[in-house]
Amino acid sequence: MPSYTVDVEVKSNGRAVTNGSDDSNGSIRLEKSTIGCGSANIVWHKCSVEKIDRQELLQQKGCVIWITGLSGSGKSTVACALTKALHARGKLTYVLDGDNVRHGLNLDLTFKAEDRAENIRRIGEVAKLFADAGLICIASAISPYRKDRDACRSMLPDGDFIEVFMDIPLCVCEARDPKGLYKLARVGKIKGFTGIDDPYEAPLNSEIVLQQEGEVCPPPEAMAEKVISYLEAKGYLQA
């Protein structure tokens, strides 16, 4: 994550002024104070209401369901089917869709490799907060690189990151091409498109793998039920 620099002037009355000041009386100037990750001047403030209390209130356990796969594999469709089915069971969920977060939280990011990594890191951090709040957070993002997915997994306690691999062949995803992106990538109008001229690193040990049955893809509701069965078996649908 990039660092940002600002000029800060700390006045004798304790006020801080950025971008300089003509009044140098009793002031100390800190040139290019760095604001970014790794600061030694921040301390975690613990609250008396913790994750276990929120889970008891909601009667569920917070976790992150991370749905990964190629564009067109059905990630968003399954995420919506899953949140609908869990909502019907009285469970509180929230979907972090890879496209949706780029409309706000990640509006400043491109599709360069370093920005893709930052995109996934931010989604992972937000998903972690939702899980800590006791929600079942469903993150739906291509997230093509194992190291980025593994980094998100490492943010959460063991078992609270549930990776769901949409193992749908490239030819099927490209035939669907719901956004017309594969067609643009094939003619060179989109560069670095996952599956075409940029790699997708399939998960090696996902908790759940959703696949076609022969040449037929199960309906999203059936795929969602498979995820729900896993959550039930692992005790996430009760406090």
Coordinates of N, CA and C in Angstrom, one line a residue, residues 12-239:
S12 N 2.2 25.5 19.3 CA 2.4 25.5 20.8 C 1.1 25.2 21.5
N13 N 0.0 25.6 20.9 CA -1.3 25.3 21.6 C -1.8 23.9 21.4
G14 N -1.0 23.1 20.7 CA -1.4 21.7 20.5 C -2.1 21.5 19.2
R15 N -2.4 22.5 18.4 CA -3.1 22.4 17.1 C -2.1 22.0 16.0
A16 N -2.6 21.2 15.1 CA -1.8 20.8 14.0 C -2.3 21.5 12.7
V17 N -1.4 22.1 11.9 CA -1.8 22.8 10.7 C -1.1 22.1 9.5
T18 N -1.8 21.7 8.5 CA -1.1 21.1 7.4 C -0.8 22.2 6.3
N19 N 0.1 21.8 5.4 CA 0.5 22.7 4.3 C 1.1 24.0 4.7
G20 N 1.7 24.1 5.9 CA 2.5 25.2 6.3 C 1.7 26.4 6.9
S21 N 2.5 27.3 7.5 CA 1.9 28.5 8.1 C 2.9 29.6 8.2
D22 N 2.5 30.8 8.2 CA 3.4 31.9 8.3 C 3.8 32.2 9.8
D23 N 3.0 31.6 10.7 CA 3.3 31.8 12.1 C 4.3 30.8 12.6
S24 N 5.5 31.2 12.8 CA 6.5 30.2 13.3 C 6.8 30.3 14.8
N25 N 6.1 31.2 15.5 CA 6.3 31.4 16.9 C 5.8 30.2 17.7
G26 N 6.8 29.5 18.4 CA 6.5 28.4 19.2 C 6.0 27.2 18.5
S27 N 6.4 27.0 17.2 CA 6.0 25.9 16.5 C 7.1 25.0 16.1
I28 N 6.8 23.7 15.9 CA 7.8 22.7 15.4 C 7.3 22.2 14.1
R29 N 8.2 22.2 13.0 CA 7.8 21.8 11.7 C 8.3 20.3 11.5
L30 N 7.3 19.5 11.1 CA 7.7 18.1 10.8 C 7.6 17.9 9.3
E31 N 8.7 17.8 8.7 CA 8.7 17.7 7.2 C 8.3 16.3 6.8
K32 N 7.4 16.2 5.9 CA 7.0 15.0 5.2 C 6.7 13.9 6.2
S33 N 5.8 14.1 7.1 CA 5.4 13.1 8.1 C 4.7 12.0 7.3
T34 N 5.0 10.7 7.5 CA 4.5 9.6 6.7 C 3.3 9.1 7.3
I35 N 2.2 8.9 6.5 CA 1.0 8.3 7.0 C 0.8 7.1 6.1
G36 N 0.7 5.9 6.7 CA 0.6 4.7 6.0 C 0.6 3.5 6.9
C37 N 0.8 2.3 6.3 CA 0.8 1.1 7.1 C 2.1 1.0 7.9
G38 N 2.1 0.3 9.0 CA 3.3 0.1 9.8 C 3.6 1.2 10.8
S39 N 2.6 2.1 11.1 CA 2.9 3.2 12.0 C 3.1 2.6 13.4
A40 N 4.1 3.2 14.1 CA 4.4 2.7 15.5 C 3.6 3.5 16.5
N41 N 2.7 4.4 16.0 CA 2.0 5.3 17.0 C 0.5 5.0 17.1
I42 N 0.1 3.8 16.8 CA -1.3 3.4 16.9 C -1.4 2.2 17.8
V43 N -2.5 2.2 18.6 CA -2.7 1.1 19.5 C -4.1 0.6 19.3
W44 N -4.3 -0.7 19.4 CA -5.6 -1.3 19.2 C -6.5 -1.0 20.5
H45 N -7.7 -0.5 20.3 CA -8.6 -0.1 21.4 C -9.6 -1.2 21.5
K46 N -9.6 -2.0 22.6 CA -10.5 -3.1 22.7 C -11.8 -2.6 23.4
C47 N -12.9 -3.2 22.9 CA -14.2 -2.9 23.4 C -14.7 -4.0 24.2
S48 N -15.7 -3.7 25.1 CA -16.2 -4.7 26.0 C -17.1 -5.7 25.3
V49 N -17.8 -5.2 24.2 CA -18.6 -6.1 23.4 C -17.8 -6.7 22.3
E50 N -17.6 -8.0 22.3 CA -16.7 -8.7 21.4 C -17.5 -9.5 20.4
K51 N -16.7 -10.2 19.6 CA -17.3 -11.0 18.5 C -18.3 -12.1 19.1
I52 N -17.9 -12.7 20.1 CA -18.7 -13.8 20.7 C -20.1 -13.2 21.2
D53 N -20.1 -12.0 21.6 CA -21.3 -11.4 22.1 C -22.2 -11.1 20.9
R54 N -21.6 -10.6 19.8 CA -22.4 -10.3 18.6 C -23.0 -11.6 18.0
Q55 N -22.2 -12.6 18.0 CA -22.6 -13.9 17.5 C -23.8 -14.4 18.3
E56 N -23.7 -14.3 19.6 CA -24.8 -14.8 20.4 C -26.1 -14.0 20.1
L57 N -26.0 -12.7 19.9 CA -27.1 -11.9 19.6 C -27.7 -12.3 18.2
L58 N -26.9 -12.6 17.3 CA -27.4 -12.9 15.9 C -27.7 -14.4 15.8
Q59 N -27.3 -15.2 16.7 CA -27.4 -16.7 16.6 C -26.8 -17.3 15.4
Q60 N -25.6 -16.9 15.1 CA -24.8 -17.4 14.0 C -23.3 -17.1 14.3
K61 N -22.4 -17.6 13.5 CA -21.0 -17.4 13.7 C -20.5 -16.6 12.5
G62 N -19.8 -15.5 12.8 CA -19.2 -14.7 11.7 C -18.1 -15.5 10.9
C63 N -18.1 -15.4 9.6 CA -17.1 -16.0 8.8 C -17.1 -15.3 7.4
V64 N -16.1 -15.7 6.6 CA -16.0 -15.2 5.2 C -16.1 -16.4 4.3
I65 N -17.1 -16.3 3.4 CA -17.2 -17.2 2.3 C -16.6 -16.6 1.1
W66 N -15.5 -17.0 0.6 CA -14.7 -16.4 -0.5 C -15.0 -17.2 -1.8
I67 N -15.8 -16.6 -2.7 CA -16.1 -17.3 -3.9 C -15.1 -16.8 -5.0
T68 N -14.3 -17.7 -5.6 CA -13.3 -17.3 -6.6 C -13.6 -18.2 -7.8
G69 N -13.2 -17.6 -9.0 CA -13.4 -18.3 -10.2 C -13.3 -17.3 -11.4
L70 N -13.3 -17.8 -12.6 CA -13.1 -17.0 -13.8 C -14.3 -16.1 -13.9
S71 N -14.2 -15.0 -14.7 CA -15.3 -14.2 -15.1 C -16.3 -15.1 -15.9
G72 N -17.6 -15.0 -15.5 CA -18.6 -15.7 -16.1 C -18.8 -17.1 -15.5
S73 N -18.1 -17.4 -14.5 CA -18.2 -18.8 -13.8 C -19.5 -18.8 -13.0
G74 N -20.1 -17.7 -12.6 CA -21.3 -17.7 -11.8 C -21.1 -17.3 -10.4
K75 N -20.0 -16.6 -10.1 CA -19.7 -16.3 -8.7 C -20.8 -15.4 -8.1
S76 N -21.1 -14.3 -8.8 CA -22.1 -13.3 -8.3 C -23.5 -13.9 -8.2
T77 N -23.8 -14.8 -9.2 CA -25.1 -15.4 -9.2 C -25.3 -16.3 -8.0
V78 N -24.2 -17.1 -7.7 CA -24.3 -18.0 -6.6 C -24.2 -17.2 -5.3
A79 N -23.5 -16.2 -5.2 CA -23.4 -15.3 -4.0 C -24.8 -14.8 -3.7
C80 N -25.5 -14.3 -4.7 CA -26.9 -13.8 -4.5 C -27.8 -14.9 -4.1
A81 N -27.7 -16.0 -4.7 CA -28.6 -17.2 -4.3 C -28.3 -17.6 -2.9
L82 N -27.0 -17.6 -2.5 CA -26.6 -18.0 -1.1 C -27.1 -17.0 -0.1
T83 N -27.0 -15.7 -0.4 CA -27.4 -14.7 0.6 C -29.0 -14.7 0.7
K84 N -29.7 -15.0 -0.3 CA -31.1 -15.1 -0.3 C -31.6 -16.3 0.5
A85 N -30.9 -17.4 0.3 CA -31.3 -18.7 1.1 C -31.0 -18.5 2.6
L86 N -29.8 -17.9 2.9 CA -29.5 -17.7 4.3 C -30.4 -16.6 5.0
H87 N -30.8 -15.6 4.2 CA -31.7 -14.6 4.7 C -33.0 -15.3 5.1
A88 N -33.5 -16.2 4.2 CA -34.7 -16.9 4.4 C -34.7 -17.7 5.7
R89 N -33.5 -18.1 6.1 CA -33.3 -18.9 7.4 C -33.1 -17.9 8.6
G90 N -33.2 -16.7 8.4 CA -33.0 -15.7 9.5 C -31.6 -15.4 9.8
K91 N -30.6 -15.6 8.8 CA -29.2 -15.4 9.0 C -28.8 -14.1 8.3
L92 N -28.0 -13.3 9.0 CA -27.5 -12.0 8.5 C -26.3 -12.1 7.7
T93 N -26.4 -11.7 6.5 CA -25.2 -11.8 5.5 C -25.0 -10.5 4.9
Y94 N -23.8 -10.4 4.2 CA -23.5 -9.3 3.3 C -22.6 -9.7 2.2
V95 N -23.0 -9.3 1.0 CA -22.2 -9.7 -0.2 C -21.2 -8.6 -0.6
L96 N -20.0 -8.9 -0.7 CA -19.0 -8.0 -1.3 C -18.7 -8.5 -2.7
D97 N -19.3 -7.8 -3.6 CA -19.1 -8.2 -5.0 C -17.9 -7.5 -5.6
G98 N -17.1 -8.2 -6.4 CA -15.9 -7.7 -6.9 C -16.1 -6.5 -7.8
D99 N -17.1 -6.5 -8.6 CA -17.5 -5.3 -9.4 C -18.0 -4.2 -8.6
N100 N -18.9 -4.5 -7.7 CA -19.5 -3.4 -6.9 C -18.6 -2.6 -6.1
V101 N -17.6 -3.3 -5.5 CA -16.6 -2.5 -4.6 C -15.8 -1.6 -5.4
R102 N -15.7 -1.8 -6.7 CA -14.9 -0.9 -7.6 C -15.7 0.4 -7.9
H103 N -17.0 0.4 -7.5 CA -17.7 1.6 -7.7 C -17.5 2.6 -6.6
G104 N -16.9 2.1 -5.5 CA -16.7 3.0 -4.3 C -15.4 2.8 -3.6
L105 N -15.4 1.8 -2.8 CA -14.2 1.5 -2.0 C -12.9 1.4 -2.8
N106 N -13.0 0.8 -3.9 CA -11.8 0.6 -4.8 C -11.9 1.3 -6.1
L107 N -12.5 2.4 -6.1 CA -12.7 3.3 -7.3 C -11.4 3.8 -7.8
D108 N -10.4 3.9 -7.0 CA -9.1 4.5 -7.4 C -8.2 3.4 -8.0
L109 N -8.6 2.2 -8.0 CA -7.7 1.1 -8.5 C -7.9 0.7 -9.9
T110 N -6.8 0.4 -10.6 CA -6.8 -0.1 -12.0 C -6.8 -1.6 -12.0
F111 N -6.5 -2.2 -13.2 CA -6.4 -3.6 -13.2 C -4.9 -4.1 -13.4
K112 N -4.0 -3.2 -13.1 CA -2.6 -3.6 -13.1 C -2.4 -4.6 -11.9
A113 N -1.3 -5.3 -12.0 CA -1.1 -6.4 -11.1 C -1.1 -5.9 -9.6
E114 N -0.4 -4.8 -9.4 CA -0.3 -4.3 -8.0 C -1.6 -3.7 -7.5
D115 N -2.4 -3.2 -8.4 CA -3.7 -2.7 -8.0 C -4.7 -3.9 -7.8
R116 N -4.6 -4.9 -8.6 CA -5.4 -6.1 -8.3 C -5.1 -6.7 -7.0
A117 N -3.8 -6.7 -6.6 CA -3.5 -7.2 -5.3 C -4.1 -6.3 -4.2
E118 N -4.0 -5.0 -4.4 CA -4.6 -4.1 -3.4 C -6.1 -4.2 -3.3
N119 N -6.7 -4.4 -4.5 CA -8.2 -4.7 -4.5 C -8.6 -5.8 -3.7
I120 N -7.9 -6.9 -3.8 CA -8.2 -8.1 -3.0 C -7.9 -7.9 -1.5
R121 N -6.8 -7.2 -1.2 CA -6.4 -6.9 0.2 C -7.5 -6.1 0.9
R122 N -8.0 -5.1 0.2 CA -9.1 -4.3 0.8 C -10.4 -5.1 1.0
I123 N -10.7 -5.9 0.0 CA -11.9 -6.7 0.1 C -11.7 -7.6 1.3
G124 N -10.5 -8.2 1.5 CA -10.3 -9.1 2.6 C -10.4 -8.4 3.9
E125 N -9.9 -7.2 4.0 CA -9.9 -6.4 5.3 C -11.4 -6.1 5.6
V126 N -12.2 -5.7 4.6 CA -13.6 -5.4 4.9 C -14.3 -6.6 5.3
A127 N -14.1 -7.7 4.6 CA -14.7 -9.0 4.9 C -14.4 -9.4 6.3
K128 N -13.1 -9.2 6.8 CA -12.7 -9.6 8.1 C -13.6 -8.8 9.1
L129 N -13.8 -7.5 8.8 CA -14.6 -6.7 9.8 C -16.0 -7.2 9.8
F130 N -16.6 -7.5 8.7 CA -18.0 -8.1 8.7 C -18.0 -9.4 9.5
A131 N -17.0 -10.2 9.4 CA -17.0 -11.5 10.1 C -16.9 -11.2 11.6
D132 N -16.1 -10.2 11.9 CA -15.9 -9.9 13.4 C -17.2 -9.3 13.9
A133 N -18.0 -8.7 13.1 CA -19.3 -8.2 13.5 C -20.3 -9.3 13.7
G134 N -19.9 -10.5 13.3 CA -20.8 -11.7 13.5 C -21.6 -12.0 12.2
L135 N -21.4 -11.3 11.1 CA -22.1 -11.6 9.9 C -21.4 -12.7 9.1
I136 N -22.2 -13.3 8.2 CA -21.7 -14.2 7.3 C -21.4 -13.4 6.0
C137 N -20.1 -13.1 5.8 CA -19.7 -12.2 4.6 C -19.4 -13.1 3.4
I138 N -20.0 -12.8 2.3 CA -19.8 -13.5 1.1 C -19.1 -12.6 0.1
A139 N -17.8 -12.9 -0.1 CA -17.0 -12.1 -1.0 C -16.9 -12.9 -2.3
S140 N -17.3 -12.2 -3.4 CA -17.3 -12.7 -4.7 C -16.4 -11.9 -5.6
A141 N -15.2 -12.5 -5.9 CA -14.2 -11.8 -6.7 C -13.4 -12.8 -7.5
I142 N -13.0 -12.5 -8.7 CA -12.1 -13.4 -9.5 C -10.9 -13.8 -8.6
S143 N -10.3 -12.9 -8.0 CA -9.1 -13.1 -7.2 C -8.2 -14.2 -7.7
P144 N -7.5 -13.9 -8.9 CA -6.9 -14.9 -9.6 C -5.6 -15.5 -9.0
Y145 N -5.0 -14.8 -8.1 CA -3.7 -15.3 -7.6 C -3.8 -15.9 -6.2
R146 N -3.2 -17.1 -6.0 CA -3.3 -17.8 -4.8 C -2.7 -17.0 -3.6
K147 N -1.6 -16.3 -3.8 CA -1.0 -15.6 -2.7 C -1.9 -14.5 -2.2
D148 N -2.7 -13.9 -3.0 CA -3.6 -12.9 -2.5 C -4.8 -13.5 -1.7
R149 N -5.3 -14.6 -2.2 CA -6.3 -15.3 -1.5 C -5.8 -15.9 -0.2
D150 N -4.6 -16.4 -0.2 CA -4.0 -16.9 1.0 C -3.7 -15.8 2.0
A151 N -3.4 -14.6 1.5 CA -3.2 -13.5 2.5 C -4.5 -13.1 3.1
C152 N -5.6 -13.2 2.4 CA -6.9 -12.9 3.0 C -7.3 -14.0 4.0
R153 N -7.0 -15.2 3.7 CA -7.2 -16.3 4.6 C -6.5 -16.1 6.0
S154 N -5.2 -15.6 5.9 CA -4.4 -15.4 7.0 C -4.9 -14.3 8.0
M155 N -5.8 -13.5 7.5 CA -6.4 -12.4 8.3 C -7.4 -12.9 9.3
L156 N -7.9 -14.1 9.1 CA -9.0 -14.6 9.9 C -8.6 -15.8 10.7
P157 N -9.3 -16.1 11.8 CA -9.0 -17.3 12.6 C -9.2 -18.5 11.8
D158 N -8.5 -19.6 12.2 CA -8.6 -20.9 11.5 C -10.1 -21.3 11.3
G159 N -10.4 -21.6 10.1 CA -11.8 -22.1 9.8 C -12.8 -21.1 9.4
D160 N -12.5 -19.8 9.7 CA -13.4 -18.7 9.4 C -13.3 -18.2 8.0
F161 N -12.3 -18.7 7.2 CA -12.2 -18.3 5.8 C -12.6 -19.6 5.0
I162 N -13.7 -19.5 4.3 CA -14.2 -20.7 3.6 C -14.1 -20.4 2.1
E163 N -13.1 -21.0 1.4 CA -12.9 -20.8 0.0 C -13.8 -21.7 -0.8
V164 N -14.6 -21.0 -1.7 CA -15.5 -21.7 -2.7 C -14.9 -21.5 -4.1
F165 N -14.5 -22.6 -4.7 CA -14.0 -22.5 -6.1 C -15.0 -22.8 -7.1
M166 N -15.4 -21.8 -7.9 CA -16.3 -22.1 -9.0 C -15.5 -22.7 -10.2
D167 N -15.4 -24.0 -10.2 CA -14.6 -24.8 -11.1 C -15.3 -25.0 -12.4
I168 N -15.5 -23.9 -13.2 CA -16.3 -24.0 -14.4 C -15.2 -23.7 -15.6
P169 N -15.2 -24.6 -16.6 CA -14.2 -24.5 -17.6 C -14.2 -23.2 -18.3
L170 N -13.1 -22.7 -18.8 CA -12.9 -21.5 -19.5 C -13.9 -21.4 -20.7
C171 N -14.0 -22.5 -21.4 CA -14.8 -22.5 -22.6 C -16.3 -22.2 -22.3
V172 N -16.7 -22.7 -21.2 CA -18.1 -22.4 -20.7 C -18.3 -21.0 -20.3
C173 N -17.3 -20.5 -19.6 CA -17.4 -19.1 -19.2 C -17.3 -18.1 -20.4
E174 N -16.5 -18.5 -21.3 CA -16.4 -17.6 -22.5 C -17.6 -17.7 -23.4
A175 N -18.3 -18.9 -23.4 CA -19.5 -19.0 -24.2 C -20.6 -18.2 -23.5
R176 N -20.6 -18.1 -22.2 CA -21.6 -17.3 -21.5 C -21.3 -15.8 -21.8
D177 N -20.1 -15.4 -21.5 CA -19.6 -14.0 -21.7 C -20.7 -13.0 -21.4
P178 N -21.2 -13.0 -20.1 CA -22.4 -12.1 -19.8 C -22.1 -10.6 -20.0
K179 N -20.8 -10.2 -19.8 CA -20.5 -8.8 -19.9 C -19.8 -8.4 -21.3
G180 N -19.6 -9.4 -22.1 CA -19.0 -9.2 -23.4 C -17.5 -8.9 -23.3
L181 N -16.9 -9.3 -22.1 CA -15.5 -9.0 -21.9 C -14.5 -10.0 -22.6
Y182 N -14.9 -11.3 -22.7 CA -14.1 -12.2 -23.4 C -13.9 -11.8 -24.9
K183 N -15.0 -11.4 -25.5 CA -14.9 -11.0 -26.9 C -14.0 -9.8 -27.1
L184 N -14.0 -8.9 -26.1 CA -13.1 -7.7 -26.2 C -11.7 -8.1 -26.0
A185 N -11.5 -9.1 -25.0 CA -10.1 -9.6 -24.7 C -9.5 -10.3 -25.9
R186 N -10.4 -11.1 -26.6 CA -9.9 -11.9 -27.7 C -9.4 -11.0 -28.9
V187 N -10.0 -9.8 -29.0 CA -9.6 -9.0 -30.1 C -8.6 -7.9 -29.7
G188 N -8.1 -8.0 -28.4 CA -7.1 -7.2 -27.9 C -7.5 -5.8 -27.4
K189 N -8.8 -5.6 -27.2 CA -9.3 -4.4 -26.7 C -9.2 -4.3 -25.2
I190 N -9.1 -5.5 -24.5 CA -8.8 -5.5 -23.1 C -7.5 -6.3 -22.9
K191 N -6.6 -5.7 -22.2 CA -5.3 -6.4 -22.0 C -5.3 -6.9 -20.5
G192 N -4.5 -8.0 -20.3 CA -4.4 -8.6 -19.0 C -5.7 -9.2 -18.5
F193 N -6.5 -9.8 -19.3 CA -7.8 -10.3 -18.9 C -7.6 -11.7 -18.4
T194 N -8.0 -12.0 -17.2 CA -7.8 -13.3 -16.6 C -8.4 -14.4 -17.4
G195 N -7.6 -15.4 -17.7 CA -8.0 -16.6 -18.5 C -7.6 -16.5 -19.9
I196 N -7.3 -15.3 -20.4 CA -7.0 -15.0 -21.8 C -5.5 -14.7 -21.9
D197 N -5.1 -13.5 -21.4 CA -3.6 -13.2 -21.4 C -3.1 -12.9 -20.1
D198 N -3.8 -13.3 -19.0 CA -3.4 -13.2 -17.7 C -3.8 -14.5 -17.0
P199 N -3.0 -15.1 -16.1 CA -3.3 -16.4 -15.6 C -4.3 -16.4 -14.5
Y200 N -5.0 -17.5 -14.3 CA -5.9 -17.7 -13.2 C -5.3 -19.0 -12.4
E201 N -4.9 -18.7 -11.2 CA -4.3 -19.8 -10.4 C -5.4 -20.5 -9.6
A202 N -5.8 -21.6 -10.0 CA -6.9 -22.4 -9.4 C -6.5 -22.8 -8.0
P203 N -7.5 -22.7 -7.0 CA -7.2 -23.1 -5.7 C -6.7 -24.6 -5.6
L204 N -5.9 -24.9 -4.7 CA -5.4 -26.3 -4.5 C -6.1 -27.0 -3.4
N205 N -6.7 -26.3 -2.4 CA -7.3 -27.0 -1.3 C -8.5 -26.2 -0.8
S206 N -9.4 -25.9 -1.7 CA -10.6 -25.2 -1.4 C -11.5 -26.0 -0.4
E207 N -12.2 -25.3 0.5 CA -13.2 -26.1 1.3 C -14.3 -26.6 0.5
I208 N -14.7 -25.9 -0.5 CA -15.9 -26.3 -1.3 C -15.5 -26.0 -2.8
V209 N -15.8 -27.0 -3.6 CA -15.6 -26.9 -5.1 C -17.0 -27.1 -5.7
L210 N -17.4 -26.1 -6.5 CA -18.7 -26.2 -7.3 C -18.4 -26.4 -8.7
Q211 N -18.9 -27.5 -9.3 CA -18.6 -27.9 -10.7 C -19.9 -28.2 -11.5
Q212 N -19.6 -28.4 -12.8 CA -20.7 -28.9 -13.6 C -20.9 -30.3 -13.3
E213 N -22.1 -30.8 -13.6 CA -22.4 -32.2 -13.5 C -22.5 -32.8 -14.9
G214 N -21.4 -33.3 -15.4 CA -21.3 -33.7 -16.8 C -21.2 -32.4 -17.6
E215 N -22.2 -32.2 -18.5 CA -22.2 -30.9 -19.3 C -23.2 -30.0 -18.8
V216 N -23.8 -30.3 -17.7 CA -24.9 -29.5 -17.2 C -24.4 -28.8 -15.9
C217 N -24.7 -27.5 -15.8 CA -24.3 -26.7 -14.6 C -25.5 -26.7 -13.7
P218 N -25.4 -27.1 -12.5 CA -26.5 -27.1 -11.5 C -27.0 -25.7 -11.4
P219 N -28.3 -25.5 -11.0 CA -28.8 -24.1 -10.8 C -28.1 -23.5 -9.6
P220 N -28.0 -22.2 -9.6 CA -27.3 -21.5 -8.5 C -27.9 -21.8 -7.1
E221 N -29.2 -22.1 -7.0 CA -29.8 -22.4 -5.8 C -29.2 -23.8 -5.2
A222 N -29.0 -24.7 -6.1 CA -28.4 -26.0 -5.7 C -27.0 -25.8 -5.2
M223 N -26.3 -25.0 -5.9 CA -24.9 -24.7 -5.5 C -24.9 -24.0 -4.1
A224 N -25.8 -23.1 -4.0 CA -25.9 -22.4 -2.7 C -26.2 -23.4 -1.5
E225 N -27.0 -24.3 -1.8 CA -27.4 -25.3 -0.8 C -26.2 -26.1 -0.4
K226 N -25.3 -26.4 -1.3 CA -24.1 -27.1 -1.0 C -23.2 -26.3 0.0
V227 N -23.2 -25.0 -0.2 CA -22.4 -24.2 0.8 C -23.1 -24.1 2.1
I228 N -24.4 -24.1 2.1 CA -25.2 -24.0 3.4 C -25.0 -25.3 4.1
S229 N -25.0 -26.4 3.4 CA -24.7 -27.7 4.1 C -23.4 -27.7 4.8
Y230 N -22.4 -27.1 4.2 CA -21.1 -27.0 4.8 C -21.2 -26.1 6.1
L231 N -21.8 -25.0 6.0 CA -22.0 -24.1 7.1 C -22.7 -24.8 8.3
E232 N -23.7 -25.5 8.0 CA -24.5 -26.3 9.0 C -23.6 -27.3 9.7
A233 N -22.8 -28.0 8.9 CA -21.9 -29.1 9.4 C -20.8 -28.5 10.3
K234 N -20.4 -27.3 10.0 CA -19.3 -26.7 10.8 C -19.9 -25.8 11.9
G235 N -21.2 -25.7 12.0 CA -21.7 -25.0 13.2 C -21.8 -23.5 13.0
Y236 N -21.8 -23.0 11.8 CA -21.8 -21.5 11.6 C -23.2 -20.9 11.6
L237 N -24.2 -21.8 11.6 CA -25.6 -21.3 11.5 C -26.2 -21.3 12.9
Q238 N -25.4 -21.4 13.9 CA -25.9 -21.3 15.3 C -24.8 -20.6 16.1
A239 N -25.2 -20.0 17.2 CA -24.2 -19.3 18.1 C -23.3 -20.3 18.9

